[in-house]
Short mmCIF file of C-alpha atoms in Angstrom, two decimals:
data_model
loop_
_atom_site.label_atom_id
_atom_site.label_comp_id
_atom_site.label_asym_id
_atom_site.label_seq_id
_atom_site.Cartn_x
_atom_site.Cartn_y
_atom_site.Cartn_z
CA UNK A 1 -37.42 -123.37 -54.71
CA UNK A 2 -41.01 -123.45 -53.14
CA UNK A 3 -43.55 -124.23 -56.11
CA UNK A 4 -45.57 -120.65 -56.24
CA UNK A 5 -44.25 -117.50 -56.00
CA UNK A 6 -47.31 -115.77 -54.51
CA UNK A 7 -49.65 -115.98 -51.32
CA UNK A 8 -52.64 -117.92 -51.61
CA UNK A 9 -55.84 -117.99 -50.09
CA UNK A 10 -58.85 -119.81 -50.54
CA UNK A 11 -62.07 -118.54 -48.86
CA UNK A 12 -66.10 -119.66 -47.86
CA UNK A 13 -69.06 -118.44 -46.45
CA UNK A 14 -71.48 -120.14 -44.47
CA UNK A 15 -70.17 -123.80 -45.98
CA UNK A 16 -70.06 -122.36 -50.13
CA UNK A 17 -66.59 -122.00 -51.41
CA UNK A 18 -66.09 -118.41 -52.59
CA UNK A 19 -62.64 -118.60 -54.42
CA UNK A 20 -59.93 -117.11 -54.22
CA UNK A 21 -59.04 -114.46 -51.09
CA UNK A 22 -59.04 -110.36 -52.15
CA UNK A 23 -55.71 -108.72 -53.45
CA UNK A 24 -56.08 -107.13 -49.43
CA UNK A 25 -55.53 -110.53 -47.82
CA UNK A 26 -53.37 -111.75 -50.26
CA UNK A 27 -51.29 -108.98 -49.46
CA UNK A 28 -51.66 -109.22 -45.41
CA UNK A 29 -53.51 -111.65 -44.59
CA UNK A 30 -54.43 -109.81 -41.25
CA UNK A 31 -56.94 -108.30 -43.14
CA UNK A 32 -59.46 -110.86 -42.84
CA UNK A 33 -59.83 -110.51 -39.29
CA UNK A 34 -59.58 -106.93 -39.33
CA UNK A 35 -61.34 -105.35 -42.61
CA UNK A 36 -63.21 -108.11 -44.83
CA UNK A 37 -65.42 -109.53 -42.37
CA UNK A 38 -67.64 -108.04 -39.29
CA UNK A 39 -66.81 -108.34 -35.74
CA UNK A 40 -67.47 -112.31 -34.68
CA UNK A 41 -65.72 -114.50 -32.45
CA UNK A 42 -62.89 -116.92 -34.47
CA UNK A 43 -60.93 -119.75 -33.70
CA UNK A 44 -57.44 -120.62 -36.29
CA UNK A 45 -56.26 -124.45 -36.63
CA UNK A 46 -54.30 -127.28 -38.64
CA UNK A 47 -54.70 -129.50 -41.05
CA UNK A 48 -52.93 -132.52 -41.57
CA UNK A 49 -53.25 -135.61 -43.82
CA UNK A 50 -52.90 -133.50 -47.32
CA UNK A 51 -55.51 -130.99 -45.42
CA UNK A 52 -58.21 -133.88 -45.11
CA UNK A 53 -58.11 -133.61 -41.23
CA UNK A 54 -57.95 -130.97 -38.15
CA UNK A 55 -56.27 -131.20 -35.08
CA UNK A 56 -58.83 -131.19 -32.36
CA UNK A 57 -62.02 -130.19 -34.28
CA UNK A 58 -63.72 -130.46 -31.02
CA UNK A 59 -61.48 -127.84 -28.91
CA UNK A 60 -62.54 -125.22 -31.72
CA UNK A 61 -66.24 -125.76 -32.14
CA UNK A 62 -66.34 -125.28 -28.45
CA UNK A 63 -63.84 -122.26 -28.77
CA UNK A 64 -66.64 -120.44 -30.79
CA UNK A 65 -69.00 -120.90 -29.22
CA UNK A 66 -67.81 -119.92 -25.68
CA UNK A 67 -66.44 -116.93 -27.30
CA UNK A 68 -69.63 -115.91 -28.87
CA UNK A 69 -71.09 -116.32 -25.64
CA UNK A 70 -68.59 -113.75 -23.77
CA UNK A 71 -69.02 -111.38 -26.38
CA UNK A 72 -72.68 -111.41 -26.55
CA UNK A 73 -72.68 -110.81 -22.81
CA UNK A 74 -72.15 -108.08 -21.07
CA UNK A 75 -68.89 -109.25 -19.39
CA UNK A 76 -67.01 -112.27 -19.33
CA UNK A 77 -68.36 -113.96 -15.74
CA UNK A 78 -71.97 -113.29 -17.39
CA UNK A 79 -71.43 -115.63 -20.20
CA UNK A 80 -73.11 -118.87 -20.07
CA UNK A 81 -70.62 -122.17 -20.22
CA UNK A 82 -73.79 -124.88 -20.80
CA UNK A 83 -72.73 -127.57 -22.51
CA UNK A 84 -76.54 -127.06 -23.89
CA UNK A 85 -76.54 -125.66 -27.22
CA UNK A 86 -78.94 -123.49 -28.79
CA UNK A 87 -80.26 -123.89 -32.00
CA UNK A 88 -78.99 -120.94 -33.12
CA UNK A 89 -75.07 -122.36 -31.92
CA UNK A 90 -75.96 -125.61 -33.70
CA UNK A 91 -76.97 -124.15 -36.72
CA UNK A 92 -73.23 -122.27 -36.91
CA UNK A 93 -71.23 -125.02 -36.10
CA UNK A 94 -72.88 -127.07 -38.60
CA UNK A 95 -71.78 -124.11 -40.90
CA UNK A 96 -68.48 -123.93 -39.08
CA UNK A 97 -67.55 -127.32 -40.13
CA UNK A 98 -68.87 -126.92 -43.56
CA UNK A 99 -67.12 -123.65 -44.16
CA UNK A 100 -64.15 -125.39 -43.39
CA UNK A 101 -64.07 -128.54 -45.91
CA UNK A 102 -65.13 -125.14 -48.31
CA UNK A 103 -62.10 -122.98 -47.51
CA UNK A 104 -60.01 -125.68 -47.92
CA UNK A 105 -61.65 -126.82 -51.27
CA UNK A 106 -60.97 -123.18 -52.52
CA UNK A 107 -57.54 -123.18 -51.58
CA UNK A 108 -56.98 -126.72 -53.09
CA UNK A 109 -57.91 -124.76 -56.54
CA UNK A 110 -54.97 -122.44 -56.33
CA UNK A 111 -52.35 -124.85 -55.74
CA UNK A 112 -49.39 -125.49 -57.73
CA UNK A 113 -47.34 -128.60 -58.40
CA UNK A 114 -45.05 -129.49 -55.62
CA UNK A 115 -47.49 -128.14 -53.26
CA UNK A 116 -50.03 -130.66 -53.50
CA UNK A 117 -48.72 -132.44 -49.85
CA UNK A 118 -48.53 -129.35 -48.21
CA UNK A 119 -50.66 -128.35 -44.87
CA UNK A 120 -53.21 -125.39 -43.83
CA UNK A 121 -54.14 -123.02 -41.33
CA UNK A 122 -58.35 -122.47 -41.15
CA UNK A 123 -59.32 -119.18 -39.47
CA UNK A 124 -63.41 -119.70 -38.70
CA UNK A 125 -65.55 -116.58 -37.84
CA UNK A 126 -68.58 -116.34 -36.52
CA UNK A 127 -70.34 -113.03 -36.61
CA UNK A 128 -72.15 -111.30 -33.52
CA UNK A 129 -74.96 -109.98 -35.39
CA UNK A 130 -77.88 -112.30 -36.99
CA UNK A 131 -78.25 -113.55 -38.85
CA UNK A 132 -75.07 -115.36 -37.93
CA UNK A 133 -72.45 -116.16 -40.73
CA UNK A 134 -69.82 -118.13 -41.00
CA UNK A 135 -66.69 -117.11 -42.99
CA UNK A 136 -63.60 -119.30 -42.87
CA UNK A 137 -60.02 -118.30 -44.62
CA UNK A 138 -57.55 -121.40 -45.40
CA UNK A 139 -53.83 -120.55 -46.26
CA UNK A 140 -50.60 -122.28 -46.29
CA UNK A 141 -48.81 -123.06 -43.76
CA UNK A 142 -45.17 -122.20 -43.45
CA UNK A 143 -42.03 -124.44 -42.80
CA UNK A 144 -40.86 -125.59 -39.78
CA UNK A 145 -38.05 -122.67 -38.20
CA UNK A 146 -34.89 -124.36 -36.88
CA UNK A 147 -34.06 -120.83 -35.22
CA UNK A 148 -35.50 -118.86 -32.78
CA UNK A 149 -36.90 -115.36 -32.96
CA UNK A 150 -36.57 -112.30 -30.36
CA UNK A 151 -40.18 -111.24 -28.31
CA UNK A 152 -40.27 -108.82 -26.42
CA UNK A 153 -42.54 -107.91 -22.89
CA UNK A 154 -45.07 -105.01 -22.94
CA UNK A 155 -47.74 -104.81 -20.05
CA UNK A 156 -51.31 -104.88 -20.88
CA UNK A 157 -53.12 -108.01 -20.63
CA UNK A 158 -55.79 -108.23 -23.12
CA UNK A 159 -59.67 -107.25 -21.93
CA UNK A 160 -61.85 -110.81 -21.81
CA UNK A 161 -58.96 -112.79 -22.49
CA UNK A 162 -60.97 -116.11 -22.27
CA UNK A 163 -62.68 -115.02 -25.94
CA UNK A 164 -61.33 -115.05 -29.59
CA UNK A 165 -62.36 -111.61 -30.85
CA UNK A 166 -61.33 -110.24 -34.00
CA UNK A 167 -61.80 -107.03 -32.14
CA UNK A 168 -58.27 -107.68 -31.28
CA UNK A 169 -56.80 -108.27 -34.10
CA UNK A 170 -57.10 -104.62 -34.99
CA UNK A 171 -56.63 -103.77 -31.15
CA UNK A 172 -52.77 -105.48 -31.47
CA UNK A 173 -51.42 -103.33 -34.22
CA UNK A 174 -50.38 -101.11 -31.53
CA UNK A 175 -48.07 -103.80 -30.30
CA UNK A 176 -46.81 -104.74 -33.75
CA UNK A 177 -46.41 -101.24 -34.73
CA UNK A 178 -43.91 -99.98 -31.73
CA UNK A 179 -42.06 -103.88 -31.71
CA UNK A 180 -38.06 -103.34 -31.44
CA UNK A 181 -35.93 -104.57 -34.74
CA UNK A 182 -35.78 -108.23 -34.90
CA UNK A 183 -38.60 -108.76 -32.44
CA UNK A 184 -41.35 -111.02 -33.92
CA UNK A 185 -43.55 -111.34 -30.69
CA UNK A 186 -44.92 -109.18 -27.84
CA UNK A 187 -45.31 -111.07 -24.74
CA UNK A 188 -48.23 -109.13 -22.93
CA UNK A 189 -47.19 -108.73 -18.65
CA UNK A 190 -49.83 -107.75 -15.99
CA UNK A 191 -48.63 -104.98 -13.73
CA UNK A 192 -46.84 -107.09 -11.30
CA UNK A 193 -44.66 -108.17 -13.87
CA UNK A 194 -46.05 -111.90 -14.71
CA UNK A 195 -45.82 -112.74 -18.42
CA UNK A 196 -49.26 -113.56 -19.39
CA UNK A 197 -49.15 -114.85 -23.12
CA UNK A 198 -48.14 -113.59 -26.31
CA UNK A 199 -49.97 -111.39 -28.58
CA UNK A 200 -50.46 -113.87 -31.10
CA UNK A 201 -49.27 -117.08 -28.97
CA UNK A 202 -49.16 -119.01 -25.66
CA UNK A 203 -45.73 -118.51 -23.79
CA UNK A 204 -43.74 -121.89 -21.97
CA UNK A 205 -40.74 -121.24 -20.03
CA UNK A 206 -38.51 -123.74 -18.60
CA UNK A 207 -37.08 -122.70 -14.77
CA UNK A 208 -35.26 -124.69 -12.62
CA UNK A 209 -36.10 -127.72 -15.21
CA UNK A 210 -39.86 -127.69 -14.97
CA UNK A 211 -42.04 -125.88 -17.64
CA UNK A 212 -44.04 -123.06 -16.56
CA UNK A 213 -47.25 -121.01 -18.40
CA UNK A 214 -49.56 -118.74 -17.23
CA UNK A 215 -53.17 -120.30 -15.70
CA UNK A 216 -56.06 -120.21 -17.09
CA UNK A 217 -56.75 -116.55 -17.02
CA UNK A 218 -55.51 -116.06 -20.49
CA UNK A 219 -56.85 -117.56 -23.75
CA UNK A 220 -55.76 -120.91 -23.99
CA UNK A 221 -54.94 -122.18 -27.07
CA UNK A 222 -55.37 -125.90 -28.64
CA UNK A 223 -51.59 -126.74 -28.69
CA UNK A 224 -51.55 -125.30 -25.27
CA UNK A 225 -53.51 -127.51 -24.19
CA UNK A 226 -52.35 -130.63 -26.10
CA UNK A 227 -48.71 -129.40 -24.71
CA UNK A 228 -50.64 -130.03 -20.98
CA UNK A 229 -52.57 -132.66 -20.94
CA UNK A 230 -50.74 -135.10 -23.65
CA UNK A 231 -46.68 -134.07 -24.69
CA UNK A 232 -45.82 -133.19 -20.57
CA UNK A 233 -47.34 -136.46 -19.58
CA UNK A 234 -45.55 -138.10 -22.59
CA UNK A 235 -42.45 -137.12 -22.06
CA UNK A 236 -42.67 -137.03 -18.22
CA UNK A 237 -41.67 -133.03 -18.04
CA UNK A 238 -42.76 -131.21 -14.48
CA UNK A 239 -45.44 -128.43 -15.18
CA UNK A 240 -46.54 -125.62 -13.04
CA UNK A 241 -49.45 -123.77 -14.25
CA UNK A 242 -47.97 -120.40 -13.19
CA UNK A 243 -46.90 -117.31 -15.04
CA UNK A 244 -43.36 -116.59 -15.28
CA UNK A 245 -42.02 -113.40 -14.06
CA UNK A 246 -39.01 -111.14 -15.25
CA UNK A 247 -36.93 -111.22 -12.05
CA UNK A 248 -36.69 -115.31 -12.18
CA UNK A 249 -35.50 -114.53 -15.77
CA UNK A 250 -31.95 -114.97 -14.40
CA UNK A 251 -32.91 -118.97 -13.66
CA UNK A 252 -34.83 -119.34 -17.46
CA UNK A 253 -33.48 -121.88 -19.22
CA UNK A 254 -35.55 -121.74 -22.26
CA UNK A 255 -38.63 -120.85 -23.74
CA UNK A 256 -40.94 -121.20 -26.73
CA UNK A 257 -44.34 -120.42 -28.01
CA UNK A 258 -46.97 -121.66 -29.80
CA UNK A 259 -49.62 -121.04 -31.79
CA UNK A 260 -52.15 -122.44 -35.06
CA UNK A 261 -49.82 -120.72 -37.34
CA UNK A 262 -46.39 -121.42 -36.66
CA UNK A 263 -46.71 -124.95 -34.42
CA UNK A 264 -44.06 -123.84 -32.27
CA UNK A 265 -41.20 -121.28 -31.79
CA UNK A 266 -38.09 -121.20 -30.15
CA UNK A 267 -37.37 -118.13 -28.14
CA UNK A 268 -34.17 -116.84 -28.45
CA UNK A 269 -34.03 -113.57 -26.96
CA UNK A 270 -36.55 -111.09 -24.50
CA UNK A 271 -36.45 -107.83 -24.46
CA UNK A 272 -38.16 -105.65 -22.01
CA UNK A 273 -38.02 -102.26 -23.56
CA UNK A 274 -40.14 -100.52 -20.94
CA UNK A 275 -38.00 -100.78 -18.05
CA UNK A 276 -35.00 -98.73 -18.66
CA UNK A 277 -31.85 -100.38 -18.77
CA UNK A 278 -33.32 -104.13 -18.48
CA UNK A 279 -30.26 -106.38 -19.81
CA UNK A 280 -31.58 -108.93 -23.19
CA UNK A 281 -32.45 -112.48 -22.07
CA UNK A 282 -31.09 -114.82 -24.03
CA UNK A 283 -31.96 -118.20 -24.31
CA UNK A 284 -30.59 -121.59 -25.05
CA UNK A 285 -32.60 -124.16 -27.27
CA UNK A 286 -32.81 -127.23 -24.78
CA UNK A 287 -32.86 -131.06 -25.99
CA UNK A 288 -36.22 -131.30 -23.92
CA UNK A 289 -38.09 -127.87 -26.60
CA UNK A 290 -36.56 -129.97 -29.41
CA UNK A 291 -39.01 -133.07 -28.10
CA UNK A 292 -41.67 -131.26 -27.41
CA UNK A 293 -42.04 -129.81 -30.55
CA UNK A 294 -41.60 -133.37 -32.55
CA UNK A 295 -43.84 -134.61 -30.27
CA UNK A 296 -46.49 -131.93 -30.90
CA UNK A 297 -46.31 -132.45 -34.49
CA UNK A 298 -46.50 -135.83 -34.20
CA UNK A 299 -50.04 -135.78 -32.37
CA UNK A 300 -51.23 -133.11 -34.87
CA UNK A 301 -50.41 -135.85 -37.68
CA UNK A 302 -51.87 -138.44 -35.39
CA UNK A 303 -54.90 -137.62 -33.97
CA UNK A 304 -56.36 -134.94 -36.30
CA UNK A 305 -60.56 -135.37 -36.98
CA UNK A 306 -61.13 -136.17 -40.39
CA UNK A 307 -63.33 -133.45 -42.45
CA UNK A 308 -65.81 -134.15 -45.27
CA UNK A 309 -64.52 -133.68 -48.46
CA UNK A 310 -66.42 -130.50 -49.80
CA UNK A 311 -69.32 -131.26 -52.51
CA UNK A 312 -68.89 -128.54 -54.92
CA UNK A 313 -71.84 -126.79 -56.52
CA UNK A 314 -71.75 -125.98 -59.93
CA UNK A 315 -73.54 -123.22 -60.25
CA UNK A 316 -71.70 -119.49 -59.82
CA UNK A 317 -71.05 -118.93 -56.35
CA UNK A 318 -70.71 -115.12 -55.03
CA UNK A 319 -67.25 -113.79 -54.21
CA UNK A 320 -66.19 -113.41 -50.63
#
């Protein structure tokens, strides 16, 4: 049996570790996004290396700050991609990076023998109102999932997709709340029927042997990306940067997703439970998903950023 019998959480803000989560995230840990902390744009990764690195460290300081951008502006093509930063963006990454080395420090506190090797997810908010503070949560991640889970298809592609809000972490309950029995996912279609990405994920789905996902006119996440530009190339696998639609679904040989939490996950079955009558896709686990996801934890072992190791005050520190 797992060592622990609870959830744990450990917690900063702006780079001082604050302890232990509240009994609310400890209980669903949704609630950070959603009720402990104000509206900001956030970015979730990995550890690796007994939580002493991140996988692409770079990929998320830029993710926050091009999201606080979009949300600052009045719409998304308004928003300023500068590599320039200003001093107020330097002055919260700097915090960023520190309230991640803290998170992780407070979560190190809570854990129990046997989970001393174990790795993390870090979920890093910025707020949208200054002055800006940084709060980052660090929890456990789970075990690998030989299975696969059901998602199903909904239409209603998210409003400035190309930004992590925590706006819509509260805005997807709907989804969650109407999802089928034994549907983990909601895989969020435009009109015309393309699947976009998930709720909580990026979608791949291999047709006809080659891999397709939707363009960039979703939010693309880090594994996404690694899954692109490193694990394709690796193990020579034709992409198309195109979103899938429900009437190739007859020629879909498989599909997973991915995202910070979870690595990746098999899908085994779709659902599509607004068109009436729409037969359950089912899905096969193929030899070439099986690669990609060693592969993709491979590079997250391999070419994670080290962090520094948090230098612990003394001195009482205020509860998140």
């Amino acid at each position: 049996m797992m060592a622990g019998n609870r959830n744990k959480f450990g917690v900063s803000r702006n780079g001082v570790a604050c302890g232990e989560a509240s009994a609310a995230v400890r209980e669903q840990m949704s609630s950070f996004l959603t009720t402990e902390v104000p509206r900001g744009a956030y970015t979730a990764m990995r550890t690796s290396r007994k939580r002493s690195a991140v996988f692409l460290l770079d990929f998320h300081k830029k993710r926050l700050v091009d999201s606080h951008r979009i949300l600052l502006a009045k719409d998304e093509n308004s928003a300023s991609f500068s590599d320039q930063l200003a001093t107020t963006e330097e002055s919260f990454l700097q915090l960023a990076v520190k309230s991640i080395s803290a998170s992780i420090y407070s979560l190190n506190e809570l854990l129990e023998k046997g989970e001393e090797d174990r790795e993390a997810m870090v979920t890093v908010v910025v707020t949208l109102s200054e002055p800006y503070e940084v709060h980052a949560l660090a929890s456990l991640l789970p075990d690998f999932r030989e299975g696969g889970i059901g998602v199903e298809v909904r239409t209603g592609p998210r409003s400035r997709p190309k930004a992590k809000d925590t706006q819509w972490a509260i805005t997807r309950k709907h989804w969650e709340n109407i999802r089928l029995p034994g549907v983990e996912e909601t895989i969020l279609a435009d009109e015309d029927g393309h699947l976009l990405e998930g709720a909580t994920s990026n979608l791949f789905i291999f047709i006809d042997d080659v891999l397709y996902t939707a363009p960039d006119v979703i939010l693309p996440g880090h594994l996404r990306e690694a899954i692109i530009d490193r694990v394709c190339p690796m193990l020579d696998i034709p992409l198309r940067m195109e979103a899938p639609t429900l009437e190739s679904s007859s020629r879909w040989q498989g599909g997973f997703i991915t995202n910070a939490r979870r690595l990746l996950d098999v899908v085994s079955f779709v659902k599509v439970p607004e068109v009436e009558g729409a037969p359950e896709v089912n899905l096969q686990t193929t030899q070439l998903t099986r690669q990609i996801r060693a592969q993709l934890a491979a590079l997250v072992e391999d070419s994670s950023d080290p962090i520094s190791t948090y230098e612990h005050c003394t001195s009482p520190q205020p509860k998140h």
